PDB file of C-alpha atoms in Angstrom:
ATOM      1  CA  MET A   1      62.331 115.596 137.928  1.00  0.00           C
ATOM      2  CA  ARG A   2      65.252 115.000 135.568  1.00  0.00           C
ATOM      3  CA  PHE A   3      68.706 116.311 136.445  1.00  0.00           C
ATOM      4  CA  PRO A   4      69.617 118.920 133.784  1.00  0.00           C
ATOM      5  CA  LEU A   5      73.347 118.171 133.484  1.00  0.00           C
ATOM      6  CA  LYS A   6      75.353 115.121 132.477  1.00  0.00           C
ATOM      7  CA  GLN A   7      75.465 112.603 135.302  1.00  0.00           C
ATOM      8  CA  HIS A   8      78.826 110.927 134.740  1.00  0.00           C
ATOM      9  CA  VAL A   9      81.876 110.960 132.457  1.00  0.00           C
ATOM     10  CA  SER A  10      84.820 108.534 132.464  1.00  0.00           C
ATOM     11  CA  ILE A  11      88.349 109.798 131.741  1.00  0.00           C
ATOM     12  CA  PRO A  12      91.152 107.460 130.589  1.00  0.00           C
ATOM     13  CA  LYS A  13      94.564 107.278 132.220  1.00  0.00           C
ATOM     14  CA  ASN A  14      97.061 110.042 131.517  1.00  0.00           C
ATOM     15  CA  GLU A  15      99.924 108.266 129.756  1.00  0.00           C
ATOM     16  CA  ARG A  16     102.065 111.404 129.298  1.00  0.00           C
ATOM     17  CA  GLY A  17     102.175 113.452 132.502  1.00  0.00           C
ATOM     18  CA  GLN A  18     100.756 114.056 135.953  1.00  0.00           C
ATOM     19  CA  ASP A  19      97.181 114.629 137.102  1.00  0.00           C
ATOM     20  CA  TRP A  20      96.561 117.568 139.445  1.00  0.00           C
ATOM     21  CA  PHE A  21      93.552 118.457 141.610  1.00  0.00           C
ATOM     22  CA  THR A  22      92.254 121.666 143.116  1.00  0.00           C
ATOM     23  CA  GLY A  23      89.173 122.809 145.021  1.00  0.00           C
ATOM     24  CA  ASP A  24      86.475 125.323 144.150  1.00  0.00           C
ATOM     25  CA  VAL A  25      87.732 128.176 141.963  1.00  0.00           C
ATOM     26  CA  HIS A  26      84.914 130.731 142.477  1.00  0.00           C
ATOM     27  CA  GLY A  27      86.044 133.108 139.748  1.00  0.00           C
ATOM     28  CA  GLU A  28      89.730 133.153 140.741  1.00  0.00           C
ATOM     29  CA  TRP A  29      91.132 131.281 137.752  1.00  0.00           C
ATOM     30  CA  ARG A  30      94.068 133.677 137.379  1.00  0.00           C
ATOM     31  CA  GLU A  31      95.173 132.914 140.944  1.00  0.00           C
ATOM     32  CA  LEU A  32      94.943 129.216 140.110  1.00  0.00           C
ATOM     33  CA  LEU A  33      96.997 129.709 136.950  1.00  0.00           C
ATOM     34  CA  GLU A  34      99.722 131.461 138.966  1.00  0.00           C
ATOM     35  CA  LEU A  35      99.790 128.509 141.353  1.00  0.00           C
ATOM     36  CA  MET A  36     100.067 126.085 138.448  1.00  0.00           C
ATOM     37  CA  LEU A  37     103.092 127.995 137.157  1.00  0.00           C
ATOM     38  CA  LEU A  38     104.597 128.088 140.637  1.00  0.00           C
ATOM     39  CA  ARG A  39     104.264 124.324 140.980  1.00  0.00           C
ATOM     40  CA  ASP A  40     105.770 123.635 137.536  1.00  0.00           C
ATOM     41  CA  PHE A  41     102.606 122.318 135.934  1.00  0.00           C
ATOM     42  CA  ASP A  42     103.541 120.862 132.535  1.00  0.00           C
ATOM     43  CA  PHE A  43     100.990 122.361 130.141  1.00  0.00           C
ATOM     44  CA  SER A  44     102.023 119.958 127.379  1.00  0.00           C
ATOM     45  CA  ALA A  45     101.452 116.743 129.342  1.00  0.00           C
ATOM     46  CA  ASP A  46      99.716 117.298 132.690  1.00  0.00           C
ATOM     47  CA  ARG A  47      95.981 117.488 133.391  1.00  0.00           C
ATOM     48  CA  LEU A  48      94.064 119.627 135.894  1.00  0.00           C
ATOM     49  CA  PHE A  49      90.864 118.468 137.594  1.00  0.00           C
ATOM     50  CA  MET A  50      88.655 120.923 139.500  1.00  0.00           C
ATOM     51  CA  THR A  51      85.928 120.104 142.026  1.00  0.00           C
ATOM     52  CA  GLY A  52      83.296 122.474 140.586  1.00  0.00           C
ATOM     53  CA  ASP A  53      82.011 125.900 141.661  1.00  0.00           C
ATOM     54  CA  LEU A  54      84.127 127.681 139.092  1.00  0.00           C
ATOM     55  CA  ILE A  55      81.782 130.672 139.275  1.00  0.00           C
ATOM     56  CA  ASP A  56      80.376 133.252 141.753  1.00  0.00           C
ATOM     57  CA  ARG A  57      81.939 135.324 144.544  1.00  0.00           C
ATOM     58  CA  GLY A  58      85.309 135.880 142.858  1.00  0.00           C
ATOM     59  CA  ARG A  59      86.593 138.407 140.353  1.00  0.00           C
ATOM     60  CA  ASP A  60      85.974 136.671 137.024  1.00  0.00           C
ATOM     61  CA  SER A  61      83.251 134.043 136.866  1.00  0.00           C
ATOM     62  CA  PRO A  62      82.888 134.074 133.060  1.00  0.00           C
ATOM     63  CA  GLY A  63      86.663 133.834 132.693  1.00  0.00           C
ATOM     64  CA  SER A  64      86.748 130.676 134.812  1.00  0.00           C
ATOM     65  CA  LEU A  65      84.314 128.952 132.461  1.00  0.00           C
ATOM     66  CA  VAL A  66      86.208 130.213 129.415  1.00  0.00           C
ATOM     67  CA  PHE A  67      89.456 128.899 130.965  1.00  0.00           C
ATOM     68  CA  LEU A  68      87.853 125.462 131.178  1.00  0.00           C
ATOM     69  CA  ASN A  69      86.429 125.686 127.676  1.00  0.00           C
ATOM     70  CA  ARG A  70      89.660 126.767 125.970  1.00  0.00           C
ATOM     71  CA  SER A  71      92.086 124.472 127.821  1.00  0.00           C
ATOM     72  CA  ASP A  72      92.169 120.882 126.606  1.00  0.00           C
ATOM     73  CA  PHE A  73      94.144 119.852 129.693  1.00  0.00           C
ATOM     74  CA  VAL A  74      91.483 121.117 132.167  1.00  0.00           C
ATOM     75  CA  TYR A  75      88.471 119.163 133.444  1.00  0.00           C
ATOM     76  CA  SER A  76      85.810 120.004 136.003  1.00  0.00           C
ATOM     77  CA  ILE A  77      82.692 118.593 137.544  1.00  0.00           C
ATOM     78  CA  ALA A  78      79.745 120.889 138.220  1.00  0.00           C
ATOM     79  CA  GLY A  79      79.154 122.393 141.627  1.00  0.00           C
ATOM     80  CA  ASN A  80      75.969 123.731 143.167  1.00  0.00           C
ATOM     81  CA  HIS A  81      76.799 127.224 141.887  1.00  0.00           C
ATOM     82  CA  GLU A  82      76.873 125.997 138.290  1.00  0.00           C
ATOM     83  CA  LEU A  83      73.542 124.291 138.906  1.00  0.00           C
ATOM     84  CA  MET A  84      72.042 127.512 140.326  1.00  0.00           C
ATOM     85  CA  PHE A  85      73.301 129.500 137.346  1.00  0.00           C
ATOM     86  CA  PHE A  86      72.060 126.893 134.877  1.00  0.00           C
ATOM     87  CA  GLU A  87      68.603 126.743 136.456  1.00  0.00           C
ATOM     88  CA  SER A  88      68.327 130.523 136.751  1.00  0.00           C
ATOM     89  CA  LEU A  89      67.302 130.396 133.100  1.00  0.00           C
ATOM     90  CA  TYR A  90      64.005 128.734 133.959  1.00  0.00           C
ATOM     91  CA  ASN A  91      62.223 130.981 136.451  1.00  0.00           C
ATOM     92  CA  GLN A  92      62.607 134.083 138.580  1.00  0.00           C
ATOM     93  CA  ASP A  93      62.841 132.206 141.896  1.00  0.00           C
ATOM     94  CA  ASP A  94      65.919 130.321 140.692  1.00  0.00           C
ATOM     95  CA  ARG A  95      67.379 133.549 139.329  1.00  0.00           C
ATOM     96  CA  ASP A  96      66.851 135.322 142.661  1.00  0.00           C
ATOM     97  CA  MET A  97      68.499 132.441 144.536  1.00  0.00           C
ATOM     98  CA  HIS A  98      71.550 132.645 142.298  1.00  0.00           C
ATOM     99  CA  LEU A  99      71.792 136.421 142.757  1.00  0.00           C
ATOM    100  CA  ARG A 100      71.714 135.978 146.544  1.00  0.00           C
ATOM    101  CA  ASN A 101      74.572 133.469 146.343  1.00  0.00           C
ATOM    102  CA  GLY A 102      77.194 135.309 144.330  1.00  0.00           C
ATOM    103  CA  GLY A 103      75.515 135.504 140.940  1.00  0.00           C
ATOM    104  CA  GLU A 104      75.365 139.295 140.705  1.00  0.00           C
ATOM    105  CA  TRP A 105      78.015 139.194 137.952  1.00  0.00           C
ATOM    106  CA  THR A 106      75.269 137.957 135.593  1.00  0.00           C
ATOM    107  CA  LEU A 107      73.567 141.371 135.745  1.00  0.00           C
ATOM    108  CA  SER A 108      76.349 142.920 133.658  1.00  0.00           C
ATOM    109  CA  GLU A 109      76.266 140.272 130.901  1.00  0.00           C
ATOM    110  CA  ASP A 110      73.749 139.948 128.079  1.00  0.00           C
ATOM    111  CA  GLU A 111      71.533 136.874 127.850  1.00  0.00           C
ATOM    112  CA  ALA A 112      73.156 135.542 124.680  1.00  0.00           C
ATOM    113  CA  TYR A 113      76.555 135.421 126.407  1.00  0.00           C
ATOM    114  CA  LEU A 114      75.049 133.864 129.538  1.00  0.00           C
ATOM    115  CA  ASP A 115      73.497 131.170 127.357  1.00  0.00           C
ATOM    116  CA  ARG A 116      76.918 130.418 125.846  1.00  0.00           C
ATOM    117  CA  LEU A 117      78.331 130.045 129.360  1.00  0.00           C
ATOM    118  CA  ARG A 118      75.488 127.704 130.283  1.00  0.00           C
ATOM    119  CA  GLY A 119      76.413 125.724 127.182  1.00  0.00           C
ATOM    120  CA  ILE A 120      79.940 125.226 128.547  1.00  0.00           C
ATOM    121  CA  ILE A 121      78.471 123.880 131.786  1.00  0.00           C
ATOM    122  CA  ALA A 122      76.094 121.539 129.954  1.00  0.00           C
ATOM    123  CA  ASP A 123      78.829 120.257 127.657  1.00  0.00           C
ATOM    124  CA  GLN A 124      81.842 120.037 129.952  1.00  0.00           C
ATOM    125  CA  MET A 125      80.767 119.908 133.615  1.00  0.00           C
ATOM    126  CA  PRO A 126      79.057 116.653 134.638  1.00  0.00           C
ATOM    127  CA  LEU A 127      77.903 115.769 138.131  1.00  0.00           C
ATOM    128  CA  SER A 128      80.756 113.271 138.487  1.00  0.00           C
ATOM    129  CA  LEU A 129      83.958 112.003 136.902  1.00  0.00           C
ATOM    130  CA  SER A 130      85.784 108.677 137.084  1.00  0.00           C
ATOM    131  CA  ILE A 131      89.478 109.013 136.252  1.00  0.00           C
ATOM    132  CA  GLU A 132      91.610 105.961 135.566  1.00  0.00           C
ATOM    133  CA  THR A 133      95.052 106.286 137.166  1.00  0.00           C
ATOM    134  CA  GLU A 134      98.065 104.245 138.217  1.00  0.00           C
ATOM    135  CA  PHE A 135      96.514 104.104 141.702  1.00  0.00           C
ATOM    136  CA  GLY A 136      93.136 102.845 140.475  1.00  0.00           C
ATOM    137  CA  THR A 137      89.939 104.780 139.875  1.00  0.00           C
ATOM    138  CA  VAL A 138      89.715 108.311 141.273  1.00  0.00           C
ATOM    139  CA  GLY A 139      86.250 109.835 141.477  1.00  0.00           C
ATOM    140  CA  LEU A 140      85.239 113.496 141.577  1.00  0.00           C
ATOM    141  CA  VAL A 141      81.868 114.721 142.829  1.00  0.00           C
ATOM    142  CA  HIS A 142      81.273 118.102 144.411  1.00  0.00           C
ATOM    143  CA  ALA A 143      80.052 117.560 147.985  1.00  0.00           C
ATOM    144  CA  SER A 144      79.341 113.924 148.869  1.00  0.00           C
ATOM    145  CA  ALA A 145      79.094 110.522 147.232  1.00  0.00           C
ATOM    146  CA  PRO A 146      76.747 107.529 147.080  1.00  0.00           C
ATOM    147  CA  TYR A 147      77.801 104.417 148.985  1.00  0.00           C
ATOM    148  CA  GLU A 148      78.138 102.610 145.644  1.00  0.00           C
ATOM    149  CA  TRP A 149      80.141 104.652 143.138  1.00  0.00           C
ATOM    150  CA  SER A 150      78.750 102.562 140.299  1.00  0.00           C
ATOM    151  CA  SER A 151      75.304 104.099 140.836  1.00  0.00           C
ATOM    152  CA  LEU A 152      76.664 107.340 139.351  1.00  0.00           C
ATOM    153  CA  ARG A 153      78.030 105.477 136.379  1.00  0.00           C
ATOM    154  CA  ASP A 154      75.357 102.890 135.710  1.00  0.00           C
ATOM    155  CA  GLU A 155      72.011 104.239 136.890  1.00  0.00           C
ATOM    156  CA  GLU A 156      69.869 107.207 135.967  1.00  0.00           C
ATOM    157  CA  LEU A 157      69.468 108.972 139.304  1.00  0.00           C
ATOM    158  CA  ASP A 158      66.612 111.290 140.123  1.00  0.00           C
ATOM    159  CA  TYR A 159      67.113 114.985 140.708  1.00  0.00           C
ATOM    160  CA  LYS A 160      66.960 114.701 144.500  1.00  0.00           C
ATOM    161  CA  ASP A 161      69.884 112.273 144.651  1.00  0.00           C
ATOM    162  CA  CYS A 162      72.012 114.313 142.246  1.00  0.00           C
ATOM    163  CA  TYR A 163      71.280 117.490 144.173  1.00  0.00           C
ATOM    164  CA  ARG A 164      72.304 115.833 147.440  1.00  0.00           C
ATOM    165  CA  TYR A 165      75.709 114.902 146.019  1.00  0.00           C
ATOM    166  CA  MET A 166      76.181 118.576 145.099  1.00  0.00           C
ATOM    167  CA  VAL A 167      75.216 120.137 148.444  1.00  0.00           C
ATOM    168  CA  SER A 168      75.301 117.655 151.332  1.00  0.00           C
ATOM    169  CA  ARG A 169      78.033 118.218 153.919  1.00  0.00           C
ATOM    170  CA  SER A 170      77.158 115.085 155.912  1.00  0.00           C
ATOM    171  CA  ASP A 171      80.032 112.933 154.589  1.00  0.00           C
ATOM    172  CA  CYS A 172      82.580 115.623 155.432  1.00  0.00           C
ATOM    173  CA  LYS A 173      81.073 116.195 158.869  1.00  0.00           C
ATOM    174  CA  GLU A 174      81.171 112.475 159.675  1.00  0.00           C
ATOM    175  CA  CYS A 175      84.850 112.347 158.685  1.00  0.00           C
ATOM    176  CA  GLU A 176      85.639 115.351 160.879  1.00  0.00           C
ATOM    177  CA  GLU A 177      83.860 113.587 163.751  1.00  0.00           C
ATOM    178  CA  GLY A 178      85.943 110.447 163.212  1.00  0.00           C
ATOM    179  CA  LYS A 179      83.104 108.380 161.716  1.00  0.00           C
ATOM    180  CA  PRO A 180      84.067 108.009 158.058  1.00  0.00           C
ATOM    181  CA  GLY A 181      82.414 105.557 155.727  1.00  0.00           C
ATOM    182  CA  VAL A 182      83.765 103.850 152.618  1.00  0.00           C
ATOM    183  CA  ILE A 183      82.612 104.546 149.073  1.00  0.00           C
ATOM    184  CA  LYS A 184      82.538 101.173 147.327  1.00  0.00           C
ATOM    185  CA  GLY A 185      83.684 100.641 143.761  1.00  0.00           C
ATOM    186  CA  VAL A 186      86.245 103.457 143.675  1.00  0.00           C
ATOM    187  CA  ASP A 187      89.718 103.853 145.153  1.00  0.00           C
ATOM    188  CA  LEU A 188      89.613 107.556 146.056  1.00  0.00           C
ATOM    189  CA  VAL A 189      86.923 110.257 145.863  1.00  0.00           C
ATOM    190  CA  ILE A 190      87.910 113.931 145.857  1.00  0.00           C
ATOM    191  CA  HIS A 191      85.428 116.627 146.885  1.00  0.00           C
ATOM    192  CA  GLY A 192      85.232 120.401 147.213  1.00  0.00           C
ATOM    193  CA  HIS A 193      82.184 122.409 148.396  1.00  0.00           C
ATOM    194  CA  THR A 194      82.895 122.446 152.152  1.00  0.00           C
ATOM    195  CA  GLN A 195      85.366 125.188 153.071  1.00  0.00           C
ATOM    196  CA  THR A 196      87.896 123.680 155.475  1.00  0.00           C
ATOM    197  CA  ASP A 197      91.045 124.807 157.300  1.00  0.00           C
ATOM    198  CA  GLY A 198      92.966 121.841 155.917  1.00  0.00           C
ATOM    199  CA  VAL A 199      92.379 118.734 153.854  1.00  0.00           C
ATOM    200  CA  VAL A 200      89.687 116.590 155.487  1.00  0.00           C
ATOM    201  CA  VAL A 201      90.501 112.894 155.157  1.00  0.00           C
ATOM    202  CA  GLY A 202      88.114 109.948 155.278  1.00  0.00           C
ATOM    203  CA  ARG A 203      88.792 106.292 154.529  1.00  0.00           C
ATOM    204  CA  ASN A 204      88.748 106.821 150.767  1.00  0.00           C
ATOM    205  CA  GLN A 205      87.468 110.408 150.504  1.00  0.00           C
ATOM    206  CA  ILE A 206      89.184 113.789 150.806  1.00  0.00           C
ATOM    207  CA  TRP A 207      87.856 117.362 150.800  1.00  0.00           C
ATOM    208  CA  ILE A 208      90.291 119.940 149.410  1.00  0.00           C
ATOM    209  CA  ASP A 209      88.451 123.281 149.358  1.00  0.00           C
ATOM    210  CA  THR A 210      90.969 125.220 151.448  1.00  0.00           C
ATOM    211  CA  ALA A 211      91.165 128.420 149.368  1.00  0.00           C
ATOM    212  CA  TYR A 212      89.623 130.598 152.090  1.00  0.00           C
ATOM    213  CA  SER A 213      91.694 129.140 154.925  1.00  0.00           C
ATOM    214  CA  LYS A 214      95.045 130.280 156.306  1.00  0.00           C
ATOM    215  CA  ILE A 215      96.894 127.700 154.218  1.00  0.00           C
ATOM    216  CA  GLY A 216      95.261 128.950 151.004  1.00  0.00           C
ATOM    217  CA  ARG A 217      94.373 127.048 147.862  1.00  0.00           C
ATOM    218  CA  LYS A 218      95.646 123.503 147.505  1.00  0.00           C
ATOM    219  CA  LEU A 219      96.897 122.283 144.156  1.00  0.00           C
ATOM    220  CA  ILE A 220      97.925 118.676 144.634  1.00  0.00           C
ATOM    221  CA  THR A 221      99.255 115.926 142.425  1.00  0.00           C
ATOM    222  CA  LEU A 222      97.597 112.539 142.169  1.00  0.00           C
ATOM    223  CA  SER A 223     100.286 110.947 144.343  1.00  0.00           C
ATOM    224  CA  GLU A 224      99.801 113.672 146.974  1.00  0.00           C
ATOM    225  CA  ALA A 225      96.038 113.092 146.917  1.00  0.00           C
ATOM    226  CA  VAL A 226      96.472 109.341 147.384  1.00  0.00           C
ATOM    227  CA  SER A 227      98.977 109.863 150.203  1.00  0.00           C
ATOM    228  CA  TYR A 228      96.284 111.480 152.351  1.00  0.00           C
ATOM    229  CA  ILE A 229      94.247 108.270 152.590  1.00  0.00           C
ATOM    230  CA  GLN A 230      97.352 106.088 152.852  1.00  0.00           C
ATOM    231  CA  THR A 231      98.640 107.988 155.885  1.00  0.00           C
ATOM    232  CA  GLY A 232      95.400 109.479 157.268  1.00  0.00           C
TER     233      GLY A 232
END
């Protein structure tokens, strides 16, 4: 079965400003925007990268996708919630699964608008990103990563592999248990998906989905992201 979204996109180095990273948004894009203002995000030069799951559970799922679509400084990979929403078009079982997992907001929108939102996902939210930076290549993929990063970039993966990188918590669990692995061919990989009480640090992976923890949402610069694996 073919994966329905783009598999990989490469992003060149930001020559003008900083790169920032945040975890799953889940409809709370206004809260994220407030945090960007609080942290002096430079909207004329900086870039924001999100770890997917822009939709479901929060107050404004459509608005989160529109925020991505209308902001040329914002990038995001797809999360499993985008995949559920995208595939809900195909059959009732997929639609029911999405409704059980935060997709009830779709019931108040007409199908033409939902199709436009799916178009944003198809056009702008790949499974993975490679970002060139002053610290080397930074990768984004929602939940876990292949042992060889180049397989995302160079090979056409089957649906099962792509789905695993969107939903598997095994990499994060191994890091929490003190048994981290190394993702070859990339300097740092940033994930969301797994809700944690703090940033989980592996050898060259971090998980930053802390929005529902006591410390709240993390919005970190590239240098802050790299510092976790340098000192972890």
